[in-house]
Amino acid sequence: MTNNPPIKLNQLLGLLPVEVYKRLAPHLKKVVYKTGTVLYEPNEVMEFAYFPNTVMISVVSIMDDGSTTEIGLIGNEGMVGLPIILGGRQTTSQVIVQVPGEAWKLSAHILLREFEQSPQLQKILLLYTQARLTQVSQSAACNRQHKIEERLARWLMSVHDCLQVDEIPLTQEFVANMLGVRRSGVTIAANSLQQSGMITYRRGRITLLDYDALKKTSCECYQLVQNEYIRLLGFRRG
């Protein structure tokens, strides 16, 4: 497409035909978010959708005791706000910025209007919905079936795909909360990856050193989700 915004374009927006994008473009607002910004609280009506460019966003399930588990990781490949087009307008999860960056913000009213009028946008967002459902369901299976080291390798590769950088500002406590495991388990798994030369970890930053080795260490869930994004949307996550 030709009339791209002045910053890295979200991949879903990049799939739109030029005429559809031109209708949306005047309503897209560039926003910059800091780490920890909550976009939606559980059961909050969604007034806006977000198309990440450089920001990384997590969908987090919060239990009554305060424990958390990440059930969705969204970057440049996706959109935040699917309940808007699905009709529910809210979710039981918290949606929070995990790594700062830029996104496009779009009124729920404008998105829904265009979704109802544009078969092209409908097709793209419904295919993306299927890809996200695959990601969520595979994460649930992964959390049950695979070792923490495999899950950590998969998650780190997914974060890398979202951010396209090798050095990531992540603490072990944060990673444990996202994976829904004890910090001690993450420490053991991270030490194993570090001793194998795949990552280094110091002062709240994880640096990925050997992407191919991480992929081999990861469970099959990573590639399965990637393959589904390619099949449905024609691009890899990230």
Coordinates of C-alpha atoms in Angstrom, one line a residue:
M1 CA 0.0 0.0 0.0
T2 CA 1.1 3.6 -0.5
N3 CA -0.3 6.0 2.0
N4 CA 1.4 4.6 5.0
P5 CA 1.5 6.4 8.4
P6 CA 4.9 8.0 9.3
I7 CA 5.9 5.3 11.8
K8 CA 6.1 1.5 11.4
L9 CA 2.8 0.3 10.2
N10 CA 0.8 -2.3 12.1
Q11 CA 0.7 -5.5 10.0
L12 CA -3.1 -5.8 10.1
L13 CA -3.5 -2.3 8.8
G14 CA -0.9 -3.1 6.2
L15 CA -3.2 -5.8 4.8
L16 CA -6.0 -3.4 4.1
P17 CA -6.8 -2.3 0.6
V18 CA -5.8 1.3 0.0
E19 CA -9.4 2.6 -0.1
V20 CA -10.3 1.0 3.2
Y21 CA -7.1 2.3 4.9
K22 CA -7.8 5.8 3.6
R23 CA -11.2 5.8 5.3
L24 CA -9.7 4.8 8.6
A25 CA -6.5 6.9 8.4
P26 CA -8.1 10.2 9.5
H27 CA -9.4 8.5 12.6
L28 CA -6.2 6.8 13.7
K29 CA -4.4 8.6 16.5
K30 CA -0.8 7.9 17.3
V31 CA -0.3 7.3 21.0
V32 CA 2.8 6.6 23.1
Y33 CA 2.4 4.4 26.1
K34 CA 4.6 3.7 29.2
T35 CA 5.1 0.4 30.8
G36 CA 2.3 -0.5 33.2
T37 CA -0.4 1.6 31.4
V38 CA -3.7 -0.3 31.7
L39 CA -5.7 0.0 28.5
Y40 CA -8.7 -2.0 29.9
E41 CA -9.6 -3.3 33.3
P42 CA -11.7 -6.5 33.6
N43 CA -15.4 -6.0 32.5
E44 CA -14.7 -2.4 31.3
V45 CA -16.5 -1.4 28.2
M46 CA -14.1 -0.9 25.3
E47 CA -14.3 2.6 23.9
F48 CA -11.2 2.2 21.7
A49 CA -9.3 -0.4 19.7
Y50 CA -5.5 -0.3 19.5
F51 CA -3.2 -1.4 16.7
P52 CA 0.4 -1.7 18.2
N53 CA 3.4 -0.5 16.2
T54 CA 6.3 -0.7 18.6
V55 CA 4.5 -1.3 21.9
M56 CA 4.0 -4.8 23.5
I57 CA 0.7 -5.5 25.2
S58 CA -0.4 -8.4 27.4
V59 CA -3.8 -9.8 28.1
V60 CA -3.7 -11.0 31.7
S61 CA -6.0 -13.2 33.7
I62 CA -6.2 -12.1 37.4
M63 CA -7.3 -14.5 40.0
D64 CA -9.1 -13.6 43.3
D65 CA -5.8 -14.0 45.2
G66 CA -4.1 -11.6 42.9
S67 CA -2.1 -14.1 41.0
T68 CA -1.7 -13.5 37.3
T69 CA -1.2 -15.4 34.0
E70 CA -0.7 -14.0 30.6
I71 CA -3.2 -15.4 28.1
G72 CA -2.3 -13.2 25.2
L73 CA 0.7 -11.3 23.9
I74 CA 0.1 -8.7 21.2
G75 CA 2.5 -6.7 19.1
N76 CA 2.9 -5.3 15.7
E77 CA 1.0 -8.3 14.2
G78 CA -2.3 -7.6 15.9
M79 CA -5.1 -5.6 17.4
V80 CA -6.4 -5.0 20.9
G81 CA -10.2 -4.8 21.2
L82 CA -11.6 -7.8 19.4
P83 CA -14.7 -7.8 21.7
I84 CA -15.7 -4.6 19.9
I85 CA -16.3 -6.4 16.6
L86 CA -17.5 -9.6 18.2
G87 CA -20.3 -7.7 20.0
G88 CA -19.4 -8.2 23.6
R89 CA -17.6 -4.9 24.0
Q90 CA -15.7 -6.1 27.2
T91 CA -13.5 -8.8 28.5
T92 CA -12.9 -10.5 31.8
S93 CA -9.1 -9.9 31.5
Q94 CA -6.9 -6.9 32.1
V95 CA -5.0 -5.5 29.1
I96 CA -1.8 -3.8 30.1
V97 CA 1.3 -2.3 28.3
Q98 CA 4.3 -4.5 29.2
V99 CA 7.0 -2.8 27.0
P100 CA 6.6 1.0 26.1
G101 CA 6.1 2.2 22.5
E102 CA 3.7 3.5 20.0
A103 CA 0.3 2.3 18.8
W104 CA -2.6 3.6 16.7
K105 CA -5.8 4.3 18.7
L106 CA -9.2 4.1 17.0
S107 CA -12.7 4.8 18.3
A108 CA -14.7 1.7 18.8
H109 CA -17.6 3.4 16.9
I110 CA -15.5 4.0 13.8
L111 CA -14.0 0.5 13.9
L112 CA -17.4 -1.1 14.2
R113 CA -18.9 1.1 11.5
E114 CA -16.1 0.2 9.0
F115 CA -16.3 -3.5 10.0
E116 CA -20.0 -3.6 9.2
Q117 CA -19.5 -1.8 5.8
S118 CA -16.2 -3.3 4.6
P119 CA -16.0 -7.1 3.6
Q120 CA -12.2 -6.7 3.3
L121 CA -11.8 -5.5 6.9
Q122 CA -14.3 -8.1 8.1
K123 CA -12.2 -10.9 6.5
I124 CA -8.9 -9.6 7.9
L125 CA -10.1 -9.2 11.5
L126 CA -12.0 -12.5 11.5
L127 CA -8.9 -14.3 10.3
Y128 CA -6.9 -12.5 13.0
T129 CA -9.5 -13.6 15.5
Q130 CA -9.0 -17.2 14.5
A131 CA -5.2 -16.8 14.8
R132 CA -5.6 -15.3 18.3
L133 CA -7.8 -18.2 19.3
T134 CA -5.1 -20.6 18.2
Q135 CA -2.6 -18.6 20.2
V136 CA -4.7 -18.6 23.4
S137 CA -5.7 -22.3 23.2
Q138 CA -2.2 -23.4 22.4
S139 CA -0.9 -21.4 25.4
A140 CA -3.4 -23.2 27.6
A141 CA -2.2 -26.6 26.4
C142 CA 1.5 -25.5 26.7
N143 CA 1.1 -24.4 30.3
R144 CA -0.2 -27.9 31.1
Q145 CA 2.1 -30.1 29.0
H146 CA 5.5 -28.5 28.7
K147 CA 8.4 -27.8 31.0
I148 CA 9.1 -24.3 32.3
E149 CA 12.4 -24.1 30.3
E150 CA 10.5 -24.9 27.0
R151 CA 7.8 -22.4 27.9
L152 CA 10.3 -19.7 28.8
A153 CA 12.1 -20.2 25.5
R154 CA 8.8 -20.0 23.6
W155 CA 7.8 -16.9 25.4
L156 CA 11.1 -15.1 24.9
M157 CA 10.9 -15.8 21.2
S158 CA 7.3 -14.4 21.1
V159 CA 8.4 -11.3 22.9
H160 CA 11.3 -10.9 20.4
D161 CA 8.8 -11.2 17.6
C162 CA 6.7 -8.4 19.1
L163 CA 9.6 -6.0 19.7
Q164 CA 12.2 -7.1 17.1
V165 CA 15.1 -6.3 19.5
D166 CA 17.5 -8.7 21.3
E167 CA 17.7 -6.8 24.6
I168 CA 14.4 -6.9 26.5
P169 CA 13.6 -5.1 29.8
L170 CA 12.2 -8.0 31.8
T171 CA 12.6 -9.1 35.4
Q172 CA 12.3 -12.7 36.5
E173 CA 9.4 -11.7 38.8
F174 CA 7.6 -10.3 35.8
V175 CA 8.3 -13.3 33.6
A176 CA 7.0 -15.6 36.4
N177 CA 3.8 -13.6 36.7
M178 CA 3.3 -13.9 32.9
L179 CA 3.9 -17.6 32.8
G180 CA 1.9 -18.2 35.9
V181 CA 4.7 -20.0 37.7
R182 CA 6.9 -19.4 40.8
R183 CA 9.8 -17.1 40.4
S184 CA 12.2 -19.9 41.6
G185 CA 11.1 -22.0 38.5
V186 CA 11.9 -19.1 36.2
T187 CA 15.3 -18.6 37.9
I188 CA 16.2 -22.2 37.3
A189 CA 15.0 -22.2 33.7
A190 CA 16.7 -18.8 32.9
N191 CA 20.0 -20.1 34.4
S192 CA 19.8 -23.1 32.2
L193 CA 19.3 -21.0 29.1
Q194 CA 22.1 -18.7 30.2
Q195 CA 24.5 -21.5 30.8
S196 CA 23.7 -22.9 27.4
G197 CA 24.7 -19.5 25.8
M198 CA 21.2 -18.7 24.6
I199 CA 20.6 -15.6 26.8
T200 CA 22.2 -13.4 29.3
Y201 CA 20.3 -12.0 32.3
R202 CA 21.4 -9.0 34.4
R203 CA 19.8 -6.1 36.2
G204 CA 16.3 -6.7 34.9
R205 CA 17.3 -7.1 31.3
I206 CA 17.4 -10.3 29.2
T207 CA 19.5 -10.4 26.1
L208 CA 18.8 -13.0 23.5
L209 CA 22.1 -14.4 22.1
D210 CA 21.2 -17.5 20.1
Y211 CA 17.8 -17.4 18.5
D212 CA 18.1 -20.7 16.7
A213 CA 19.0 -22.5 19.9
L214 CA 16.1 -20.9 21.7
K215 CA 13.8 -22.1 18.9
K216 CA 15.2 -25.7 19.3
T217 CA 14.7 -25.5 23.0
S218 CA 11.2 -24.2 22.7
C219 CA 8.2 -26.5 22.6
E220 CA 6.3 -27.0 19.3
C221 CA 3.7 -24.4 20.3
Y222 CA 5.8 -21.5 19.1
Q223 CA 6.1 -22.8 15.5
L224 CA 2.5 -24.0 15.5
V225 CA 1.2 -20.5 16.2
Q226 CA 3.6 -19.0 13.7
N227 CA 2.4 -21.4 11.0
E228 CA -1.2 -20.4 11.7
Y229 CA -0.5 -16.7 11.4
I230 CA 1.2 -17.4 8.1
R231 CA -1.6 -19.6 6.8
L232 CA -4.4 -17.2 7.8
L233 CA -2.8 -13.8 7.3
G234 CA 0.3 -14.3 5.2
F235 CA 2.8 -13.1 7.8
R236 CA 4.7 -14.2 10.8
R237 CA 4.0 -12.8 14.2
G238 CA 6.4 -9.9 14.8

